[in-house]
PDB file of C-alpha atoms in Angstrom:
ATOM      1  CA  UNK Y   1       4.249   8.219   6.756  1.00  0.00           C
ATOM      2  CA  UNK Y   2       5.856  11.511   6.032  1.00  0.00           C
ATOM      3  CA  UNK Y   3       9.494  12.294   5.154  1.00  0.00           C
ATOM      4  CA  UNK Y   4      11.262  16.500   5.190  1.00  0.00           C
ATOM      5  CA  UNK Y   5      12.347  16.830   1.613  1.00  0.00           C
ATOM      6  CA  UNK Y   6      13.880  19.881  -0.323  1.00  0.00           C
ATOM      7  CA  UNK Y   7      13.291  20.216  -3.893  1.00  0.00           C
ATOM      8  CA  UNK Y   8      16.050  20.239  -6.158  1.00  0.00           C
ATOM      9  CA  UNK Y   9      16.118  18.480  -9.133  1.00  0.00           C
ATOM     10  CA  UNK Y  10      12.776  19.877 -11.596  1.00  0.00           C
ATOM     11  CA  UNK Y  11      12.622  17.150 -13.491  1.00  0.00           C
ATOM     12  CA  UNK Y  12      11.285  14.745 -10.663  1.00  0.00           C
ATOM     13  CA  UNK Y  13       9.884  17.399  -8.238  1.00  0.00           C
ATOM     14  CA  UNK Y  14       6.370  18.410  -7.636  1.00  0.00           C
ATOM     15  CA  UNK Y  15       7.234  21.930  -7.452  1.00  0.00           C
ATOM     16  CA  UNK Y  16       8.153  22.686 -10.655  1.00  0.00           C
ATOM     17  CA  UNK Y  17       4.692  21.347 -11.794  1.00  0.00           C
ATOM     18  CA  UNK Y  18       3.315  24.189  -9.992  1.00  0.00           C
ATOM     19  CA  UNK Y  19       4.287  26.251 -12.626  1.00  0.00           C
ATOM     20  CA  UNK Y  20       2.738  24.434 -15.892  1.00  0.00           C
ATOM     21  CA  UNK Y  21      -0.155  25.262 -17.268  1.00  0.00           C
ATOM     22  CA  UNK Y  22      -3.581  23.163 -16.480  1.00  0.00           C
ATOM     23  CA  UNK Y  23      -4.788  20.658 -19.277  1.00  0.00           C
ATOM     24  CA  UNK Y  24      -7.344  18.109 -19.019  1.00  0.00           C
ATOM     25  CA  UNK Y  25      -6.410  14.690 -18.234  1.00  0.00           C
ATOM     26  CA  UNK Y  26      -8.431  12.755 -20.892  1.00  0.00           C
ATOM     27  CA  UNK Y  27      -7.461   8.759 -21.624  1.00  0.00           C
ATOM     28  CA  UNK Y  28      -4.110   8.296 -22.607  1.00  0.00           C
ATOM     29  CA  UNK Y  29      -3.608   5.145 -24.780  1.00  0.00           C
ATOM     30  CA  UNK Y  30      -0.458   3.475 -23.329  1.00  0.00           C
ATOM     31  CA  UNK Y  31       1.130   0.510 -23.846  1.00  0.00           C
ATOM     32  CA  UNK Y  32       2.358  -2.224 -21.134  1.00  0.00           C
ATOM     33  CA  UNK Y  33       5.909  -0.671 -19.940  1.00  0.00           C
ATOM     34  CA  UNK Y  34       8.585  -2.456 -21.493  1.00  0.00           C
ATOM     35  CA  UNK Y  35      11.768  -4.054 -19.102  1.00  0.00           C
ATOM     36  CA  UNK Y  36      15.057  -1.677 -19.519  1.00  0.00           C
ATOM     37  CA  UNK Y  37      16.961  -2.487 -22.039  1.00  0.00           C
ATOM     38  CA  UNK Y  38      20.388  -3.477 -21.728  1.00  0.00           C
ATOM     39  CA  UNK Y  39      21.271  -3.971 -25.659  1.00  0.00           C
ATOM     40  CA  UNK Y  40      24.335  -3.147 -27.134  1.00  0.00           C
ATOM     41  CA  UNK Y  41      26.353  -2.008 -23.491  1.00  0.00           C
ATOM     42  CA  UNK Y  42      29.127   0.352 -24.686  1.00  0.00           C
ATOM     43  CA  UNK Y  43      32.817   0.177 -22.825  1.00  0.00           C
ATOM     44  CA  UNK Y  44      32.904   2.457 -19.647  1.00  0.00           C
ATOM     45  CA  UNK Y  45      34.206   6.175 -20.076  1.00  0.00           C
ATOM     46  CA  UNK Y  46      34.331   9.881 -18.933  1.00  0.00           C
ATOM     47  CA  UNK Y  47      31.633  11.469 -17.565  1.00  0.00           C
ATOM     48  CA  UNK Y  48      31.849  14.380 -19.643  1.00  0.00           C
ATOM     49  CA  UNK Y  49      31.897  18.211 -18.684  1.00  0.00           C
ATOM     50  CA  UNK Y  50      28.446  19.852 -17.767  1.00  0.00           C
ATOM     51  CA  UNK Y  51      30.069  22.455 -20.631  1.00  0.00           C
ATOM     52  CA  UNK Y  52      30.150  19.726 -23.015  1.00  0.00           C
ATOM     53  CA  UNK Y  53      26.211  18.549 -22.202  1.00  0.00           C
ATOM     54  CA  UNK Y  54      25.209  22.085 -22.724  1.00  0.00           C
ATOM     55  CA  UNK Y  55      26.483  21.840 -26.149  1.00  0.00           C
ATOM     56  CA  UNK Y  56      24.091  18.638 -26.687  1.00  0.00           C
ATOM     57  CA  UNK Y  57      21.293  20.000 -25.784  1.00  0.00           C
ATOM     58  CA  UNK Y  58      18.025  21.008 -28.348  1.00  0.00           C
ATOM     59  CA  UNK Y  59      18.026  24.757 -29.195  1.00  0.00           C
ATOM     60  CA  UNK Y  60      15.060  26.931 -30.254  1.00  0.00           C
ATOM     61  CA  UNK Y  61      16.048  26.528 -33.653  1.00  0.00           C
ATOM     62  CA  UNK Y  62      16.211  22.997 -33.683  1.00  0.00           C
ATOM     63  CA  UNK Y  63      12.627  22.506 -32.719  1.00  0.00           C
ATOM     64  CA  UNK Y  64      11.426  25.254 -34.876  1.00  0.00           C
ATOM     65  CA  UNK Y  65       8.745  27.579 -35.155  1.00  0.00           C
ATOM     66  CA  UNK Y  66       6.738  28.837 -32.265  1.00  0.00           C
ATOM     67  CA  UNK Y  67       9.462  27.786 -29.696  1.00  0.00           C
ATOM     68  CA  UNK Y  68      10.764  30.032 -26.996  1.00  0.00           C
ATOM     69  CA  UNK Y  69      13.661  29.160 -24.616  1.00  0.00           C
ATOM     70  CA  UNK Y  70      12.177  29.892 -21.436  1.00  0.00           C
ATOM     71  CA  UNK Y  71      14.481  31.737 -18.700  1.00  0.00           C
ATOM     72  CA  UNK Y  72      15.982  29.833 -15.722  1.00  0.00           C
ATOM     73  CA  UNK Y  73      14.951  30.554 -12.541  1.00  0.00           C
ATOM     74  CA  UNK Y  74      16.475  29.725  -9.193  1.00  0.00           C
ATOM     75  CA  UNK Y  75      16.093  26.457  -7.602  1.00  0.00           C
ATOM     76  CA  UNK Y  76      13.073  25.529  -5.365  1.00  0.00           C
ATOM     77  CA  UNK Y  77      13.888  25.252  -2.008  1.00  0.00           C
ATOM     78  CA  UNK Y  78      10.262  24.693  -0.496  1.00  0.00           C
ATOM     79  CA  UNK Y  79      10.092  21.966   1.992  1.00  0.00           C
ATOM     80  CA  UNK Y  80       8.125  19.190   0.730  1.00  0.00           C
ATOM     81  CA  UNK Y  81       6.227  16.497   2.820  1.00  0.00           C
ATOM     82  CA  UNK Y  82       5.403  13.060   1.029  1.00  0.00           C
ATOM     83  CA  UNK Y  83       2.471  11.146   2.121  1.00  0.00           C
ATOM     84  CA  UNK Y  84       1.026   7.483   1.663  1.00  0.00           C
ATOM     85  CA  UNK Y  85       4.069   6.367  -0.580  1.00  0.00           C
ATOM     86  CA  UNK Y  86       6.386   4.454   1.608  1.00  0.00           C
ATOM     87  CA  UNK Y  87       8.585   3.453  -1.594  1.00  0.00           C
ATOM     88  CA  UNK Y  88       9.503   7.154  -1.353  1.00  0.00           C
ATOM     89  CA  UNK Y  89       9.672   7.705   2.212  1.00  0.00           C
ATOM     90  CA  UNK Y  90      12.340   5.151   2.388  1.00  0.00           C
ATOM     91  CA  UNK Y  91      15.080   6.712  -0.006  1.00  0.00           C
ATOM     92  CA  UNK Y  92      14.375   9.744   2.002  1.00  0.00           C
ATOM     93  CA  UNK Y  93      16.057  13.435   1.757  1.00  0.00           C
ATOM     94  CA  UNK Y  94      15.766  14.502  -1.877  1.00  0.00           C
ATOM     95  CA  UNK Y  95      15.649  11.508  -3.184  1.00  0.00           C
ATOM     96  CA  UNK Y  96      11.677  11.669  -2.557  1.00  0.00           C
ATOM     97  CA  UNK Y  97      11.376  14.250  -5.229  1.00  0.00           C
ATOM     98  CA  UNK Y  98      14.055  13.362  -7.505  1.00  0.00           C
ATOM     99  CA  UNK Y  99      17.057  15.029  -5.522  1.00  0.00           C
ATOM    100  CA  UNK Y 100      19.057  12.328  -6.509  1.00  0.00           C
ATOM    101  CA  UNK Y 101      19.345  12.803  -9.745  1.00  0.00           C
ATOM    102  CA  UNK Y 102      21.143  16.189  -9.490  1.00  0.00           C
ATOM    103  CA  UNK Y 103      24.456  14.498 -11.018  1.00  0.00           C
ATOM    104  CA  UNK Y 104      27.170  17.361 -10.673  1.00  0.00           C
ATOM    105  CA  UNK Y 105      27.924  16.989 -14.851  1.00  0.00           C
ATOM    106  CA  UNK Y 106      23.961  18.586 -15.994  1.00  0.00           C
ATOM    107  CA  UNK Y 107      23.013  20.469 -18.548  1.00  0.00           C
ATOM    108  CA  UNK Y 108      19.097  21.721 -18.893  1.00  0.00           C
ATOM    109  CA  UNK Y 109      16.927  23.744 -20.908  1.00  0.00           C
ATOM    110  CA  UNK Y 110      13.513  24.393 -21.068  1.00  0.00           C
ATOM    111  CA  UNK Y 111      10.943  25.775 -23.620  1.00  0.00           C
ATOM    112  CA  UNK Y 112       7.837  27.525 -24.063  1.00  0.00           C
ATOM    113  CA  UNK Y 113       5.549  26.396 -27.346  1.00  0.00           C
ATOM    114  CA  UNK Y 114       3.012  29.024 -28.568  1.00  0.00           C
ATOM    115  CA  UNK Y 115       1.037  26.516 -30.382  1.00  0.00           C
ATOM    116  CA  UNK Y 116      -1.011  25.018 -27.106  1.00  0.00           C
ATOM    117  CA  UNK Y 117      -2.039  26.045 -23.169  1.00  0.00           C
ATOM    118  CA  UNK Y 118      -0.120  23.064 -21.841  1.00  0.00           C
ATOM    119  CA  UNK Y 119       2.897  24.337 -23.777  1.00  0.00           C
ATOM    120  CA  UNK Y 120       6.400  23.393 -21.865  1.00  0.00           C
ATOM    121  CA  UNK Y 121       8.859  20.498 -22.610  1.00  0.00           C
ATOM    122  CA  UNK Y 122      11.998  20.733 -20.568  1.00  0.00           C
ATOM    123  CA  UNK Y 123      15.286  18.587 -21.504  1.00  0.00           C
ATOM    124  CA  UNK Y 124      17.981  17.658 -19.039  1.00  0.00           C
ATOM    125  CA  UNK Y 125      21.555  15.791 -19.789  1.00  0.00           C
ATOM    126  CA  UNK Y 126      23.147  14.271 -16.987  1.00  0.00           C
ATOM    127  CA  UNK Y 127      27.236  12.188 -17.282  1.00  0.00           C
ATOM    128  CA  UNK Y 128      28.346   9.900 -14.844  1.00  0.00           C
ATOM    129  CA  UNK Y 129      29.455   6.506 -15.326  1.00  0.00           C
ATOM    130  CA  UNK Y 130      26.746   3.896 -16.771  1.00  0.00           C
ATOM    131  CA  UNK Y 131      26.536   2.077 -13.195  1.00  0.00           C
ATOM    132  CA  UNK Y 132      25.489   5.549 -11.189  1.00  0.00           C
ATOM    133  CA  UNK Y 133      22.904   6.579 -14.011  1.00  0.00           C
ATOM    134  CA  UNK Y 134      21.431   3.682 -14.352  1.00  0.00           C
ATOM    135  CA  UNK Y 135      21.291   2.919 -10.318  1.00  0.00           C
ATOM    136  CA  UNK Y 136      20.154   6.268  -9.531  1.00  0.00           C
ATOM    137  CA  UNK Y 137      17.276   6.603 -12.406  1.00  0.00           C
ATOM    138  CA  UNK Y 138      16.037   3.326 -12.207  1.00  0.00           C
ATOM    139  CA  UNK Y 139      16.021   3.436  -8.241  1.00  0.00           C
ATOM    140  CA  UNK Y 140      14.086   7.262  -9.168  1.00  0.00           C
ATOM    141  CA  UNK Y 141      11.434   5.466 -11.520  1.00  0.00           C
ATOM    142  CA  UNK Y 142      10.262   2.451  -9.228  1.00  0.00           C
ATOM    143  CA  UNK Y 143       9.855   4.355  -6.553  1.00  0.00           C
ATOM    144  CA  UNK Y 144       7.407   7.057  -8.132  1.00  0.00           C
ATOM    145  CA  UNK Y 145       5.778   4.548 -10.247  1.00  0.00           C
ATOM    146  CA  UNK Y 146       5.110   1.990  -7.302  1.00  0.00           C
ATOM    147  CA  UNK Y 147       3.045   4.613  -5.737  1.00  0.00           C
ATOM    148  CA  UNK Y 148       0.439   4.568  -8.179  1.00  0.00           C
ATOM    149  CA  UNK Y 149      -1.315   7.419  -5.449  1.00  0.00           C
ATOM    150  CA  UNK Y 150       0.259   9.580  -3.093  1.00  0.00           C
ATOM    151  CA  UNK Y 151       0.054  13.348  -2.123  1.00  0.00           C
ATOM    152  CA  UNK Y 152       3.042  15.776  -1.527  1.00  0.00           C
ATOM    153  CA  UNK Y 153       2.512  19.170   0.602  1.00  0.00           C
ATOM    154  CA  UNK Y 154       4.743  21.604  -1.241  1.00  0.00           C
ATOM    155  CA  UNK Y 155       4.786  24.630   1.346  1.00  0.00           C
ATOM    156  CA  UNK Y 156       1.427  25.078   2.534  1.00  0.00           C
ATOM    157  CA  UNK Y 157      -0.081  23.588  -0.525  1.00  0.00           C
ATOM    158  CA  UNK Y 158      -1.501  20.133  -1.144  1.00  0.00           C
ATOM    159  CA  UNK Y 159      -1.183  18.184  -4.389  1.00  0.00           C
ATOM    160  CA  UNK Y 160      -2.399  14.623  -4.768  1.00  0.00           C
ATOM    161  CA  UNK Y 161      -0.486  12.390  -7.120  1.00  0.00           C
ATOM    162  CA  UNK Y 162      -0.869   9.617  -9.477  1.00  0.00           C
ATOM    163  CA  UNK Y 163       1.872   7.970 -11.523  1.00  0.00           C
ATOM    164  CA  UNK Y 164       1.621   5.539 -14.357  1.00  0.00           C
ATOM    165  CA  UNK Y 165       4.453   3.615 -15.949  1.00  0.00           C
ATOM    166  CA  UNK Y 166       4.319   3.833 -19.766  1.00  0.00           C
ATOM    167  CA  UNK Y 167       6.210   2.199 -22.644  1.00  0.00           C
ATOM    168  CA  UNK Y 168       9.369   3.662 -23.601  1.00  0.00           C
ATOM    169  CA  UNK Y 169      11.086   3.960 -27.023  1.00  0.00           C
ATOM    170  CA  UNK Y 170      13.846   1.156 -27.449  1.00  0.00           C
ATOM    171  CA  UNK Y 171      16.573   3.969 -27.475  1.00  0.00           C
ATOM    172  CA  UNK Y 172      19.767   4.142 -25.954  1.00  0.00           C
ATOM    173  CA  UNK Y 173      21.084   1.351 -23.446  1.00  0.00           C
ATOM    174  CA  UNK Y 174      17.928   1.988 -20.937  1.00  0.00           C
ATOM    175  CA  UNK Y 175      14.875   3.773 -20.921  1.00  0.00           C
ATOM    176  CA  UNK Y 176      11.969   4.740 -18.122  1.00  0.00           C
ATOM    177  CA  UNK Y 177       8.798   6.472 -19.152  1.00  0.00           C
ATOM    178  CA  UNK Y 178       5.696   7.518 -16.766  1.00  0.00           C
ATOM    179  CA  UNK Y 179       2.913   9.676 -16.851  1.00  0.00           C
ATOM    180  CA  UNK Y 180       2.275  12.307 -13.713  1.00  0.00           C
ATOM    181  CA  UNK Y 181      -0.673  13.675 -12.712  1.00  0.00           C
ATOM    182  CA  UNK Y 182      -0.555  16.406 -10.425  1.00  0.00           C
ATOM    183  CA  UNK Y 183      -4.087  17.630  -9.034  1.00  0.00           C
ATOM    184  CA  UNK Y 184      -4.518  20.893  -7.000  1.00  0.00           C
ATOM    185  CA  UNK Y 185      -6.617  23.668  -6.358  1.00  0.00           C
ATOM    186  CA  UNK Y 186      -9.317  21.874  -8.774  1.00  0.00           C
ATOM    187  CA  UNK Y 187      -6.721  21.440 -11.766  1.00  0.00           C
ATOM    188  CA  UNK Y 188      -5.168  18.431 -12.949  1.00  0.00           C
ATOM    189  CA  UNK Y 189      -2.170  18.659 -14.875  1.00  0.00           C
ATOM    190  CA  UNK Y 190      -0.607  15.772 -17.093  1.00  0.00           C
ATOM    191  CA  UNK Y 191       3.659  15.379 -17.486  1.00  0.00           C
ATOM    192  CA  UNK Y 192       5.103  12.934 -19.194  1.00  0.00           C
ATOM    193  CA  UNK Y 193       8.637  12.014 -18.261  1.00  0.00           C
ATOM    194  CA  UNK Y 194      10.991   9.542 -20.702  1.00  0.00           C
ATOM    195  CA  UNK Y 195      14.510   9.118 -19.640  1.00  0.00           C
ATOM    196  CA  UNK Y 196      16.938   7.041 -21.715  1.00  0.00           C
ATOM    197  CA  UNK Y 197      20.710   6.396 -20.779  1.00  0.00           C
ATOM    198  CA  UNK Y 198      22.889   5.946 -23.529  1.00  0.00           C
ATOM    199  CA  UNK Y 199      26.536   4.855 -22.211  1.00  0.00           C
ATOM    200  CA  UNK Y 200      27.437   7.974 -19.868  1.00  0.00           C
ATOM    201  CA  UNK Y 201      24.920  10.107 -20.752  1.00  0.00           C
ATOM    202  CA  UNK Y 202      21.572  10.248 -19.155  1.00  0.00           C
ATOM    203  CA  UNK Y 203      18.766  12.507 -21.396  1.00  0.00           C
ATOM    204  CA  UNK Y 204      15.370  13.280 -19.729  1.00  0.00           C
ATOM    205  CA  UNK Y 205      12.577  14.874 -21.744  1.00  0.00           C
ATOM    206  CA  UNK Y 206       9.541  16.057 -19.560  1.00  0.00           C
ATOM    207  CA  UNK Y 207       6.646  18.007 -20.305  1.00  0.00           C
ATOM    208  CA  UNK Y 208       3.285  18.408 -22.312  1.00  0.00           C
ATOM    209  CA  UNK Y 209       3.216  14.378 -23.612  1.00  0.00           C
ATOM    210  CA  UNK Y 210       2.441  14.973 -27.064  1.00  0.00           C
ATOM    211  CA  UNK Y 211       5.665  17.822 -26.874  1.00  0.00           C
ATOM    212  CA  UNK Y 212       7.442  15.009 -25.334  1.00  0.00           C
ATOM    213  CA  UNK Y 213       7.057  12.269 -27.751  1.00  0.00           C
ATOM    214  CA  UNK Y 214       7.143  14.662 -30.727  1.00  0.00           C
ATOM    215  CA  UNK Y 215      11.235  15.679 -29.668  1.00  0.00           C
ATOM    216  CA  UNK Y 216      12.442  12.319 -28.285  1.00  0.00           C
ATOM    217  CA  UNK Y 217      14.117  11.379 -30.743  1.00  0.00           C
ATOM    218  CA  UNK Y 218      15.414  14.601 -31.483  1.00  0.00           C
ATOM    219  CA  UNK Y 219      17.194  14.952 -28.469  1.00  0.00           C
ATOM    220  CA  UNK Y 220      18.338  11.581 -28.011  1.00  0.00           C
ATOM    221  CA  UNK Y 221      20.068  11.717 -31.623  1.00  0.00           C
ATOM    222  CA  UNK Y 222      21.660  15.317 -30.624  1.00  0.00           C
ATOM    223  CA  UNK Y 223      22.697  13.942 -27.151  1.00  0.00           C
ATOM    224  CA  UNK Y 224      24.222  11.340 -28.249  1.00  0.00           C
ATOM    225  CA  UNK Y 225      25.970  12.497 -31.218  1.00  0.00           C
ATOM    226  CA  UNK Y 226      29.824  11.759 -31.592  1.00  0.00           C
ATOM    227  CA  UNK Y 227      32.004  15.284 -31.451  1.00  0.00           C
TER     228      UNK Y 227
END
């Protein structure tokens, strides 16, 4: 089954992958993925400002040494065709690659580390009220993860697929966590993606997994901070 998708959102979208390094994609301990958590539900409020989610976000200094904020380019707009995942075929449009998570209030940055080949962790922020995040994340998350094999043509080339839900940190109000494996042109290439919704704010962390879980927390705390 095959659905006509654009690529908009990098966090979910096979296109951006395209870009990472390769890295091998030896065994990866993980843990039996944990039901969101729904703990300690703060009152409704704002969305706040994309100007004010910029502010939130990690800076180079903040992760330290060896970290380079890498530039932004302009958004894909390759036409992607997903295969064999019928979970994803049926949110169609963008939603197949993560489109719908392009809240209008966003903030993103991504950076480079010096330290390793598979060097990139990107972190997005994303406001809207609780419901919408949660809806449109969680409905984001099953869909990839149900599809534990699929393949996406992104332009003229072909990248098979495997997802694997992973345990989250207990942070925030809600979290999702899976692993990605994107194989092409005889590399595989590993991204870890952990998004946790605290109240009105949405913070997704994807990259190199060991850059991932070492700056969870990080970001979370600075996301979620009180100004």
């Amino acid at each position: 089954m095959r659905v006509r998708v654009t690529t908009t959102a990098i966090g979910l979208t096979a296109a951006a992958i395209l870009a990472l390094p390769a890295c091998s994609t030896g065994t990866t301990e993980t843990k039996p993925a944990s039901a969101p958590s729904t703990r300690g539900e703060k009152p409704a409020t704002a969305p706040l400002p994309s100007a004010a989610l910029e502010a939130r976000l990690l800076n180079a200094s903040d992760l330290g040494i060896g970290y380079t904020r890498k530039p932004e380019r302009p958004a894909q707009q390759d036409d992607v065709t997903v295969l064999d995942c019928p979970a994803l075929s049926d949110l169609g449009g963008d939603a197949a690659t993560g489109g719908s998570l392009d809240f209008p209030r966003k903030a993103k940055v991504t950076f480079v580390y010096a330290g390793g080949s598979n060097s990139e962790v990107s972190e997005e922020l994303y406001s809207d009220t609780a419901a919408k995040l949660s809806e449109g994340t969680g409905r984001i998350f099953d869909a990839m993860t149900g599809c534990p094999q699929y393949q996406v043509l992104v332009g003229g080339t072909a990248i098979d697929m495997t997802t694997q839900e992973v345990a989250a940190p207990q942070l925030g109000d809600e979290q999702w966590s899976q692993l990605l494996t994107f194989s092409a042109g005889g590399r595989d290439t590993v991204v870890k993606q952990t998004a946790i919704r605290s109240g009105n704010v949405l913070l997704i962390v994807s990259g190199s997994p060991a850059l991932v879980d070492l700056h969870l927390d990080q970001a979370h705390a600075k996301a979620t901070a009180a100004r």
